[in-house]
mmCIF file of C-alpha atoms in Angstrom:
data_model
loop_
_atom_site.group_PDB
_atom_site.id
_atom_site.type_symbol
_atom_site.label_atom_id
_atom_site.label_comp_id
_atom_site.label_asym_id
_atom_site.label_seq_id
_atom_site.Cartn_x
_atom_site.Cartn_y
_atom_site.Cartn_z
ATOM 1 C CA MET W 1 39.194 -53.923 171.081
ATOM 2 C CA GLY W 2 40.700 -52.321 174.130
ATOM 3 C CA GLN W 3 42.353 -55.482 175.500
ATOM 4 C CA PRO W 4 46.148 -55.811 175.817
ATOM 5 C CA LEU W 5 47.574 -57.309 172.639
ATOM 6 C CA ASN W 6 50.163 -60.074 172.841
ATOM 7 C CA VAL W 7 50.942 -60.359 169.131
ATOM 8 C CA LEU W 8 49.158 -59.102 166.023
ATOM 9 C CA ASN W 9 49.281 -61.754 163.298
ATOM 10 C CA ILE W 10 50.269 -60.349 159.898
ATOM 11 C CA GLY W 11 49.647 -61.706 156.407
ATOM 12 C CA ILE W 12 51.438 -60.108 153.451
ATOM 13 C CA VAL W 13 49.782 -59.806 150.049
ATOM 14 C CA GLY W 14 52.359 -58.971 147.384
ATOM 15 C CA CYS W 15 55.900 -60.387 147.366
ATOM 16 C CA GLY W 16 57.620 -57.985 144.986
ATOM 17 C CA ASN W 17 60.738 -55.843 145.468
ATOM 18 C CA ILE W 18 59.481 -53.935 148.530
ATOM 19 C CA VAL W 19 58.752 -57.007 150.655
ATOM 20 C CA ALA W 20 62.406 -57.472 151.628
ATOM 21 C CA GLN W 21 62.450 -54.134 153.449
ATOM 22 C CA TYR W 22 59.455 -55.123 155.586
ATOM 23 C CA LEU W 23 60.903 -58.569 156.256
ATOM 24 C CA ALA W 24 64.034 -56.917 157.613
ATOM 25 C CA THR W 25 61.945 -55.053 160.215
ATOM 26 C CA LEU W 26 59.133 -57.357 161.314
ATOM 27 C CA PRO W 27 61.289 -59.795 163.347
ATOM 28 C CA SER W 28 62.435 -56.931 165.615
ATOM 29 C CA LEU W 29 58.893 -55.818 166.457
ATOM 30 C CA GLU W 30 57.577 -58.063 169.183
ATOM 31 C CA THR W 31 54.038 -56.756 168.811
ATOM 32 C CA LEU W 32 53.866 -58.381 165.370
ATOM 33 C CA LYS W 33 54.095 -61.897 163.983
ATOM 34 C CA LEU W 34 54.223 -62.770 160.296
ATOM 35 C CA VAL W 35 52.182 -65.912 159.696
ATOM 36 C CA ALA W 36 51.463 -66.010 155.949
ATOM 37 C CA VAL W 37 52.433 -64.519 152.589
ATOM 38 C CA ALA W 38 50.580 -64.480 149.270
ATOM 39 C CA ASP W 39 51.103 -63.308 145.710
ATOM 40 C CA LEU W 40 49.296 -63.706 142.396
ATOM 41 C CA ASP W 41 52.425 -65.639 141.427
ATOM 42 C CA LEU W 42 52.349 -68.356 144.077
ATOM 43 C CA ALA W 43 55.961 -69.267 143.331
ATOM 44 C CA ARG W 44 57.076 -65.846 144.572
ATOM 45 C CA ALA W 45 55.163 -66.336 147.819
ATOM 46 C CA GLU W 46 56.646 -69.810 148.217
ATOM 47 C CA ALA W 47 60.157 -68.405 147.703
ATOM 48 C CA VAL W 48 59.594 -65.839 150.477
ATOM 49 C CA ALA W 49 58.013 -68.371 152.857
ATOM 50 C CA ALA W 50 60.864 -70.815 152.307
ATOM 51 C CA GLU W 51 63.209 -68.351 154.041
ATOM 52 C CA LEU W 52 60.864 -67.797 157.010
ATOM 53 C CA PRO W 53 60.260 -70.752 159.344
ATOM 54 C CA GLY W 54 56.608 -71.066 160.331
ATOM 55 C CA VAL W 55 55.332 -68.729 157.606
ATOM 56 C CA ARG W 56 52.872 -70.252 155.133
ATOM 57 C CA ALA W 57 52.643 -69.488 151.410
ATOM 58 C CA LEU W 58 48.996 -69.108 150.351
ATOM 59 C CA SER W 59 46.965 -67.869 147.445
ATOM 60 C CA VAL W 60 45.580 -64.365 147.918
ATOM 61 C CA GLN W 61 42.079 -65.673 148.577
ATOM 62 C CA GLU W 62 43.363 -68.298 151.010
ATOM 63 C CA LEU W 63 45.168 -65.594 152.982
ATOM 64 C CA LEU W 64 42.072 -63.401 153.103
ATOM 65 C CA ASP W 65 40.005 -66.365 154.312
ATOM 66 C CA ASP W 66 42.572 -67.453 156.893
ATOM 67 C CA GLY W 67 41.332 -66.983 160.449
ATOM 68 C CA GLU W 68 44.837 -66.660 161.899
ATOM 69 C CA VAL W 69 45.579 -63.515 159.877
ATOM 70 C CA GLU W 70 44.422 -60.401 161.748
ATOM 71 C CA LEU W 71 46.023 -57.676 159.619
ATOM 72 C CA VAL W 72 46.792 -57.669 155.904
ATOM 73 C CA LEU W 73 49.978 -55.893 154.841
ATOM 74 C CA ASN W 74 49.135 -54.809 151.300
ATOM 75 C CA LEU W 75 52.305 -54.633 149.175
ATOM 76 C CA THR W 76 50.684 -54.916 145.771
ATOM 77 C CA ILE W 77 51.146 -52.394 142.949
ATOM 78 C CA PRO W 78 49.236 -49.088 143.360
ATOM 79 C CA ALA W 79 46.533 -50.067 140.865
ATOM 80 C CA ALA W 80 45.587 -53.021 143.095
ATOM 81 C CA HIS W 81 45.798 -51.264 146.477
ATOM 82 C CA ALA W 82 42.083 -50.492 146.766
ATOM 83 C CA GLN W 83 40.898 -53.880 145.498
ATOM 84 C CA VAL W 84 43.039 -55.813 147.954
ATOM 85 C CA ALA W 85 42.262 -53.460 150.852
ATOM 86 C CA LEU W 86 38.519 -53.719 150.263
ATOM 87 C CA ALA W 87 38.693 -57.514 150.095
ATOM 88 C CA ALA W 88 40.678 -57.646 153.344
ATOM 89 C CA ILE W 89 38.257 -55.282 155.074
ATOM 90 C CA ALA W 90 35.325 -57.383 153.863
ATOM 91 C CA ALA W 91 37.055 -60.349 155.504
ATOM 92 C CA GLY W 92 37.112 -58.426 158.804
ATOM 93 C CA LYS W 93 40.834 -57.747 158.834
ATOM 94 C CA HIS W 94 42.801 -54.616 159.661
ATOM 95 C CA VAL W 95 44.823 -53.271 156.738
ATOM 96 C CA TYR W 96 48.168 -51.528 156.417
ATOM 97 C CA GLY W 97 49.175 -50.680 152.856
ATOM 98 C CA GLU W 98 52.068 -49.366 150.868
ATOM 99 C CA LYS W 99 51.578 -45.862 149.566
ATOM 100 C CA PRO W 100 49.507 -44.487 147.985
ATOM 101 C CA LEU W 101 46.347 -45.560 149.798
ATOM 102 C CA ALA W 102 44.726 -46.183 146.399
ATOM 103 C CA ALA W 103 45.296 -45.213 142.779
ATOM 104 C CA THR W 104 42.727 -42.400 143.066
ATOM 105 C CA SER W 105 41.123 -40.481 145.899
ATOM 106 C CA ALA W 106 37.718 -41.804 144.786
ATOM 107 C CA GLU W 107 38.939 -45.365 145.372
ATOM 108 C CA ALA W 108 40.622 -44.297 148.616
ATOM 109 C CA ALA W 109 37.330 -42.841 149.864
ATOM 110 C CA GLU W 110 35.714 -46.253 149.343
ATOM 111 C CA VAL W 111 38.460 -47.871 151.408
ATOM 112 C CA LEU W 112 38.060 -45.340 154.239
ATOM 113 C CA ALA W 113 34.298 -45.783 154.283
ATOM 114 C CA ALA W 114 34.531 -49.579 154.244
ATOM 115 C CA ALA W 115 37.049 -49.615 157.110
ATOM 116 C CA ALA W 116 34.872 -47.299 159.196
ATOM 117 C CA ALA W 117 31.769 -49.390 158.549
ATOM 118 C CA ALA W 118 33.579 -52.628 159.403
ATOM 119 C CA GLY W 119 35.197 -51.205 162.536
ATOM 120 C CA VAL W 120 38.709 -52.178 161.425
ATOM 121 C CA THR W 121 41.851 -50.070 161.565
ATOM 122 C CA LEU W 122 43.460 -48.659 158.442
ATOM 123 C CA GLY W 123 47.111 -47.695 158.177
ATOM 124 C CA CYS W 124 49.275 -46.692 155.253
ATOM 125 C CA ALA W 125 52.874 -45.928 154.383
ATOM 126 C CA PRO W 126 54.983 -43.923 154.418
ATOM 127 C CA ASP W 127 56.010 -44.532 158.003
ATOM 128 C CA THR W 128 59.324 -42.728 157.557
ATOM 129 C CA VAL W 129 57.578 -39.734 159.177
ATOM 130 C CA LEU W 130 57.648 -41.684 162.449
ATOM 131 C CA GLY W 131 61.453 -41.774 162.550
ATOM 132 C CA THR W 132 63.777 -39.478 164.470
ATOM 133 C CA GLY W 133 64.422 -37.171 161.502
ATOM 134 C CA THR W 134 60.945 -35.797 160.905
ATOM 135 C CA GLN W 135 59.910 -36.169 164.553
ATOM 136 C CA THR W 136 62.895 -34.220 165.918
ATOM 137 C CA ALA W 137 61.996 -31.426 163.493
ATOM 138 C CA ARG W 138 58.369 -31.667 164.609
ATOM 139 C CA ARG W 139 59.487 -31.283 168.235
ATOM 140 C CA ALA W 140 61.555 -28.222 167.331
ATOM 141 C CA ILE W 141 58.564 -26.584 165.636
ATOM 142 C CA ASP W 142 56.221 -27.468 168.507
ATOM 143 C CA ASP W 143 58.731 -26.082 171.008
ATOM 144 C CA GLY W 144 58.788 -22.760 169.153
ATOM 145 C CA LEU W 145 62.433 -22.898 168.087
ATOM 146 C CA ILE W 146 61.646 -21.228 164.736
ATOM 147 C CA GLY W 147 58.730 -19.088 165.889
ATOM 148 C CA ARG W 148 55.603 -19.040 163.761
ATOM 149 C CA PRO W 149 56.148 -21.255 160.679
ATOM 150 C CA ILE W 150 55.929 -19.296 157.423
ATOM 151 C CA SER W 151 57.010 -21.630 154.636
ATOM 152 C CA ALA W 152 58.670 -24.875 153.621
ATOM 153 C CA THR W 153 60.381 -26.320 150.554
ATOM 154 C CA ALA W 154 60.401 -30.010 149.587
ATOM 155 C CA THR W 155 62.504 -31.299 146.685
ATOM 156 C CA MET W 156 63.056 -34.700 145.038
ATOM 157 C CA MET W 157 64.954 -34.836 141.733
ATOM 158 C CA CYS W 158 66.179 -37.995 139.979
ATOM 159 C CA PRO W 159 66.478 -39.343 136.408
ATOM 160 C CA GLY W 160 63.784 -41.998 136.829
ATOM 161 C CA HIS W 161 63.258 -45.435 138.347
ATOM 162 C CA GLU W 162 63.795 -47.318 135.071
ATOM 163 C CA ARG W 163 67.521 -46.995 135.796
ATOM 164 C CA TRP W 164 67.293 -49.455 138.716
ATOM 165 C CA HIS W 165 63.878 -51.146 138.758
ATOM 166 C CA PRO W 166 63.543 -54.272 136.546
ATOM 167 C CA ASN W 167 59.795 -53.706 135.999
ATOM 168 C CA PRO W 168 59.225 -49.930 136.180
ATOM 169 C CA ASP W 169 56.121 -49.774 133.972
ATOM 170 C CA PHE W 170 53.725 -48.709 136.748
ATOM 171 C CA TYR W 171 55.825 -45.625 137.521
ATOM 172 C CA TYR W 172 54.949 -44.164 134.116
ATOM 173 C CA VAL W 173 51.191 -44.611 133.896
ATOM 174 C CA PRO W 174 48.392 -42.646 135.617
ATOM 175 C CA GLY W 175 48.684 -43.375 139.318
ATOM 176 C CA GLY W 176 52.483 -43.295 139.016
ATOM 177 C CA GLY W 177 54.911 -40.516 138.199
ATOM 178 C CA PRO W 178 57.235 -38.749 140.633
ATOM 179 C CA LEU W 179 54.469 -37.011 142.560
ATOM 180 C CA LEU W 180 52.334 -40.048 143.362
ATOM 181 C CA ASP W 181 55.393 -42.274 143.840
ATOM 182 C CA MET W 182 57.688 -40.061 145.942
ATOM 183 C CA GLY W 183 55.287 -37.288 146.907
ATOM 184 C CA PRO W 184 53.671 -39.267 149.755
ATOM 185 C CA TYR W 185 56.931 -39.070 151.731
ATOM 186 C CA TYR W 186 57.165 -35.307 151.323
ATOM 187 C CA VAL W 187 53.483 -34.414 151.644
ATOM 188 C CA SER W 188 53.016 -36.660 154.700
ATOM 189 C CA SER W 189 56.051 -35.051 156.313
ATOM 190 C CA LEU W 190 54.844 -31.536 155.500
ATOM 191 C CA VAL W 191 51.441 -32.288 157.053
ATOM 192 C CA THR W 192 53.126 -33.820 160.111
ATOM 193 C CA LEU W 193 55.286 -30.706 160.483
ATOM 194 C CA LEU W 194 52.866 -27.935 159.488
ATOM 195 C CA GLY W 195 49.365 -29.409 159.595
ATOM 196 C CA PRO W 196 46.791 -30.120 156.875
ATOM 197 C CA VAL W 197 46.540 -28.376 153.509
ATOM 198 C CA GLN W 198 43.535 -26.301 152.443
ATOM 199 C CA SER W 199 44.343 -25.554 148.773
ATOM 200 C CA VAL W 200 47.031 -26.045 146.123
ATOM 201 C CA ILE W 201 48.414 -24.577 142.902
ATOM 202 C CA GLY W 202 50.330 -26.804 140.477
ATOM 203 C CA ALA W 203 52.290 -27.024 137.230
ATOM 204 C CA ALA W 204 53.621 -30.101 135.446
ATOM 205 C CA SER W 205 55.463 -31.304 132.347
ATOM 206 C CA HIS W 206 55.945 -34.537 130.422
ATOM 207 C CA THR W 207 59.343 -34.533 128.741
ATOM 208 C CA ARG W 208 59.647 -37.989 127.131
ATOM 209 C CA ASP W 209 57.157 -40.426 125.627
ATOM 210 C CA SER W 210 59.212 -43.526 126.439
ATOM 211 C CA ARG W 211 61.820 -44.804 128.863
ATOM 212 C CA THR W 212 64.486 -47.536 128.511
ATOM 213 C CA ILE W 213 64.787 -50.202 131.207
ATOM 214 C CA ALA W 214 68.430 -50.356 132.305
ATOM 215 C CA THR W 215 68.585 -53.490 134.479
ATOM 216 C CA GLY W 216 67.229 -57.009 134.748
ATOM 217 C CA PRO W 217 65.922 -59.424 132.114
ATOM 218 C CA ARG W 218 64.077 -56.616 130.287
ATOM 219 C CA ALA W 219 67.132 -54.354 129.974
ATOM 220 C CA GLY W 220 66.968 -52.350 126.749
ATOM 221 C CA GLU W 221 63.167 -52.599 126.460
ATOM 222 C CA GLN W 222 61.280 -49.368 125.785
ATOM 223 C CA ILE W 223 58.210 -48.630 127.888
ATOM 224 C CA PRO W 224 55.634 -45.900 127.188
ATOM 225 C CA VAL W 225 55.152 -42.844 129.407
ATOM 226 C CA SER W 226 51.613 -41.546 129.894
ATOM 227 C CA THR W 227 51.864 -39.422 133.029
ATOM 228 C CA ASP W 228 53.579 -36.202 134.141
ATOM 229 C CA THR W 229 57.231 -36.696 135.041
ATOM 230 C CA HIS W 230 58.078 -33.261 136.513
ATOM 231 C CA VAL W 231 55.631 -31.620 138.913
ATOM 232 C CA SER W 232 55.767 -28.417 140.962
ATOM 233 C CA GLY W 233 53.176 -27.252 143.453
ATOM 234 C CA VAL W 234 52.443 -24.735 146.174
ATOM 235 C CA LEU W 235 50.557 -26.138 149.173
ATOM 236 C CA ILE W 236 48.607 -23.631 151.245
ATOM 237 C CA HIS W 237 48.300 -25.040 154.755
ATOM 238 C CA GLU W 238 45.334 -24.308 157.006
ATOM 239 C CA SER W 239 47.812 -22.570 159.325
ATOM 240 C CA GLY W 240 48.692 -20.099 156.558
ATOM 241 C CA ALA W 241 52.156 -21.576 155.933
ATOM 242 C CA LEU W 242 53.105 -22.116 152.280
ATOM 243 C CA SER W 243 55.012 -25.208 151.111
ATOM 244 C CA THR W 244 56.718 -25.426 147.719
ATOM 245 C CA LEU W 245 56.959 -28.964 146.316
ATOM 246 C CA VAL W 246 59.133 -30.116 143.353
ATOM 247 C CA MET W 247 59.067 -33.789 142.278
ATOM 248 C CA SER W 248 60.903 -34.951 139.144
ATOM 249 C CA PHE W 249 61.905 -38.066 137.194
ATOM 250 C CA ASP W 250 63.530 -35.808 134.577
ATOM 251 C CA ALA W 251 66.492 -34.285 136.414
ATOM 252 C CA VAL W 252 69.906 -35.759 137.228
ATOM 253 C CA ALA W 253 70.332 -35.008 140.926
ATOM 254 C CA THR W 254 69.933 -32.439 143.674
ATOM 255 C CA GLN W 255 71.791 -31.583 146.859
ATOM 256 C CA ALA W 256 68.479 -30.572 148.444
ATOM 257 C CA ALA W 257 66.689 -33.934 148.692
ATOM 258 C CA ASN W 258 65.205 -32.810 151.957
ATOM 259 C CA ILE W 259 62.735 -30.376 153.479
ATOM 260 C CA GLU W 260 63.453 -26.921 154.811
ATOM 261 C CA VAL W 261 61.035 -25.184 157.159
ATOM 262 C CA HIS W 262 61.271 -21.440 157.729
ATOM 263 C CA GLY W 263 59.764 -19.488 160.589
ATOM 264 C CA GLU W 264 59.841 -15.936 161.893
ATOM 265 C CA THR W 265 62.792 -16.577 164.208
ATOM 266 C CA GLY W 266 64.578 -19.569 162.717
ATOM 267 C CA SER W 267 64.960 -22.095 159.916
ATOM 268 C CA LEU W 268 65.188 -25.896 159.982
ATOM 269 C CA ILE W 269 66.844 -28.364 157.640
ATOM 270 C CA VAL W 270 64.843 -31.591 157.872
ATOM 271 C CA PRO W 271 66.366 -34.859 156.587
ATOM 272 C CA ASP W 272 65.173 -36.605 153.433
ATOM 273 C CA PRO W 273 61.682 -37.871 154.365
ATOM 274 C CA ASN W 274 62.368 -41.105 152.485
ATOM 275 C CA ILE W 275 64.654 -42.109 155.373
ATOM 276 C CA PHE W 276 63.870 -42.482 159.058
ATOM 277 C CA ASP W 277 66.734 -40.623 160.696
ATOM 278 C CA GLY W 278 69.324 -37.996 159.789
ATOM 279 C CA GLU W 279 70.454 -34.717 161.293
ATOM 280 C CA VAL W 280 68.055 -31.860 161.914
ATOM 281 C CA LYS W 281 69.771 -28.479 161.723
ATOM 282 C CA LEU W 282 68.572 -25.176 163.132
ATOM 283 C CA ARG W 283 69.700 -21.655 162.338
ATOM 284 C CA ARG W 284 68.285 -19.026 164.653
ATOM 285 C CA LEU W 285 67.659 -15.422 163.720
ATOM 286 C CA GLY W 286 70.939 -13.528 164.196
ATOM 287 C CA ASP W 287 73.170 -16.630 164.154
ATOM 288 C CA SER W 288 75.825 -17.141 161.493
ATOM 289 C CA GLU W 289 76.012 -20.952 161.754
ATOM 290 C CA TRP W 290 73.675 -23.932 161.690
ATOM 291 C CA GLU W 291 73.474 -26.080 164.819
ATOM 292 C CA THR W 292 72.626 -29.779 164.837
ATOM 293 C CA LEU W 293 69.753 -30.481 167.195
ATOM 294 C CA PRO W 294 69.858 -33.463 169.550
ATOM 295 C CA VAL W 295 67.463 -36.264 168.680
ATOM 296 C CA SER W 296 64.279 -35.502 170.604
ATOM 297 C CA GLY W 297 61.439 -37.458 169.021
ATOM 298 C CA GLY W 298 60.518 -40.477 166.926
ATOM 299 C CA TYR W 299 61.229 -44.201 166.878
ATOM 300 C CA VAL W 300 64.980 -44.765 167.258
ATOM 301 C CA ASP W 301 66.655 -46.941 164.595
ATOM 302 C CA ALA W 302 63.319 -47.373 162.847
ATOM 303 C CA SER W 303 62.919 -48.990 159.443
ATOM 304 C CA ARG W 304 60.116 -49.710 157.014
ATOM 305 C CA GLY W 305 57.274 -51.401 158.857
ATOM 306 C CA ILE W 306 57.425 -49.411 162.090
ATOM 307 C CA GLY W 307 54.013 -48.050 161.075
ATOM 308 C CA LEU W 308 52.585 -51.528 161.677
ATOM 309 C CA HIS W 309 53.830 -51.421 165.252
ATOM 310 C CA ASP W 310 52.467 -47.897 165.682
ATOM 311 C CA LEU W 311 49.069 -49.101 164.464
ATOM 312 C CA ALA W 312 49.174 -52.149 166.737
ATOM 313 C CA THR W 313 49.907 -50.033 169.807
ATOM 314 C CA THR W 314 47.552 -47.133 169.079
ATOM 315 C CA ALA W 315 44.888 -46.814 171.753
ATOM 316 C CA PRO W 316 41.361 -47.765 170.674
ATOM 317 C CA GLY W 317 39.506 -44.883 169.109
ATOM 318 C CA ARG W 318 42.706 -43.063 168.130
ATOM 319 C CA GLU W 319 43.949 -42.655 164.568
ATOM 320 C CA PRO W 320 47.330 -44.300 163.902
ATOM 321 C CA ARG W 321 49.988 -41.717 163.094
ATOM 322 C CA ALA W 322 50.552 -43.367 159.708
ATOM 323 C CA GLY W 323 46.810 -43.833 159.317
ATOM 324 C CA GLY W 324 44.200 -43.813 156.624
ATOM 325 C CA ALA W 325 43.172 -40.199 157.246
ATOM 326 C CA LEU W 326 46.688 -38.860 156.614
ATOM 327 C CA ALA W 327 47.167 -41.136 153.594
ATOM 328 C CA PHE W 328 43.883 -39.982 152.071
ATOM 329 C CA HIS W 329 44.732 -36.322 152.679
ATOM 330 C CA ALA W 330 48.160 -36.736 151.069
ATOM 331 C CA LEU W 331 46.596 -38.451 148.048
ATOM 332 C CA GLU W 332 43.956 -35.741 147.627
ATOM 333 C CA VAL W 333 46.635 -33.044 147.893
ATOM 334 C CA MET W 334 48.738 -34.720 145.199
ATOM 335 C CA GLU W 335 45.803 -35.302 142.870
ATOM 336 C CA SER W 336 44.775 -31.697 143.363
ATOM 337 C CA VAL W 337 48.256 -30.454 142.419
ATOM 338 C CA LEU W 338 47.982 -32.423 139.164
ATOM 339 C CA ARG W 339 44.453 -31.142 138.559
ATOM 340 C CA SER W 340 45.627 -27.586 139.092
ATOM 341 C CA ALA W 341 48.532 -28.185 136.712
ATOM 342 C CA HIS W 342 46.121 -29.230 133.985
ATOM 343 C CA THR W 343 43.485 -26.539 134.586
ATOM 344 C CA GLY W 344 45.681 -23.629 135.604
ATOM 345 C CA GLN W 345 43.429 -22.963 138.586
ATOM 346 C CA LEU W 346 43.774 -23.116 142.363
ATOM 347 C CA VAL W 347 42.148 -26.273 143.734
ATOM 348 C CA LYS W 348 40.614 -26.439 147.203
ATOM 349 C CA ILE W 349 41.119 -29.596 149.298
ATOM 350 C CA GLU W 350 37.742 -31.078 150.188
ATOM 351 C CA ARG W 351 38.664 -33.348 153.102
ATOM 352 C CA THR W 352 41.004 -32.268 155.871
ATOM 353 C CA CYS W 353 42.718 -34.485 158.418
ATOM 354 C CA PRO W 354 44.035 -33.972 161.934
ATOM 355 C CA ARG W 355 47.716 -33.259 162.301
ATOM 356 C CA PRO W 356 49.116 -36.633 163.421
ATOM 357 C CA ASP W 357 50.195 -36.971 167.036
ATOM 358 C CA ALA W 358 53.889 -36.424 167.702
ATOM 359 C CA VAL W 359 56.009 -39.505 168.435
ATOM 360 C CA PRO W 360 57.937 -39.237 171.708
ATOM 361 C CA LEU W 361 61.511 -40.499 171.630
ATOM 362 C CA THR W 362 60.970 -44.279 171.600
ATOM 363 C CA GLN W 363 63.223 -47.302 171.200
ATOM 364 C CA THR W 364 62.204 -49.397 168.189
ATOM 365 C CA THR W 365 62.966 -52.897 169.427
ATOM 366 C CA LEU W 366 60.429 -53.551 172.143
ATOM 367 C CA THR W 367 60.562 -55.555 175.325
ATOM 368 C CA ARG W 368 57.806 -57.860 176.458
ATOM 369 C CA GLU W 369 56.833 -55.286 179.093
ATOM 370 C CA ALA W 370 55.809 -52.929 176.269
ATOM 371 C CA LEU W 371 53.163 -55.405 175.170
ATOM 372 C CA SER W 372 51.017 -54.686 178.231
ATOM 373 C CA SER W 373 50.082 -51.230 176.925
ATOM 374 C CA PRO W 374 46.580 -50.812 175.424
ATOM 375 C CA ALA W 375 46.527 -51.875 171.794
ATOM 376 C CA ARG W 376 44.184 -52.822 169.024
ATOM 377 C CA ALA W 377 42.870 -56.362 168.994
#
């Protein structure tokens, strides 16, 4: 630790739908090198490796045992996130995972504790919060352009992932649903903008007992639904700001798939936190029009996987911006909203997290000179 890092060698576990988005980013990040891929279905790993010269297809255990792999990118389904992360940590490897950090906060706590004990670094999606959209809004708040923040709204409404995903089963079981699937983008952004949450109030509904797969070889198949598919919550931030969250797989569409932040002297429209960029708009007290703010923070032209670079270039002893602490906090907040929905009571958040560091305006594609900065070995 503490020595300049030339390249951090990455091994991917899980070669499902999401892997293509990471593979589109990794070649542009010169701090990272993909060396191996693995999947329970070895044929899927072999198909991915065949398109990537120099990348080896391995079994999951072979990848975990491989001495060349320094960080495991965990792209398995949510139910397997903790198991794979713990195995990678036990093998002495850093871990960066898809969201959520684990299927439950109890499992996530095990992962955090294991990483701390092993002295390895833990990162987790979503890394969209590192893009110019959320980070320009963060800069505006930090610069006082809206005065003291009072409230925020965060909305995601869609008819459900069975309309496009060929194997959507895991979206409709405990650990899935709109809140745990899409909520990490919104909650992570709200914490980045307004700081950690101290308590929540929630309500939820479950409108259908089955869903019909619309695409792929299973088109027409009915799958059961055993989790809430429309969730609303109020997040009470430690700062006193109140955020209203609405996540749904039951609606048709919304024009407000974004975040709004309101302060004493101004309001912000923040882009959809499921994307990296987008316009940030400000309306000041007394103005009659919205103004588009110049881009002032975040990784420029970022895409999924920039969080791996952020982890690789985080100074020793510092928490990555898309780190385990933020991912755990977001998961506990979401679980607490669901618990409140089922009990009808306010739920206090037990574990806080630091507000992640702001990202200065930074070009995404790095030069070799950038590799001389302190990074994690």
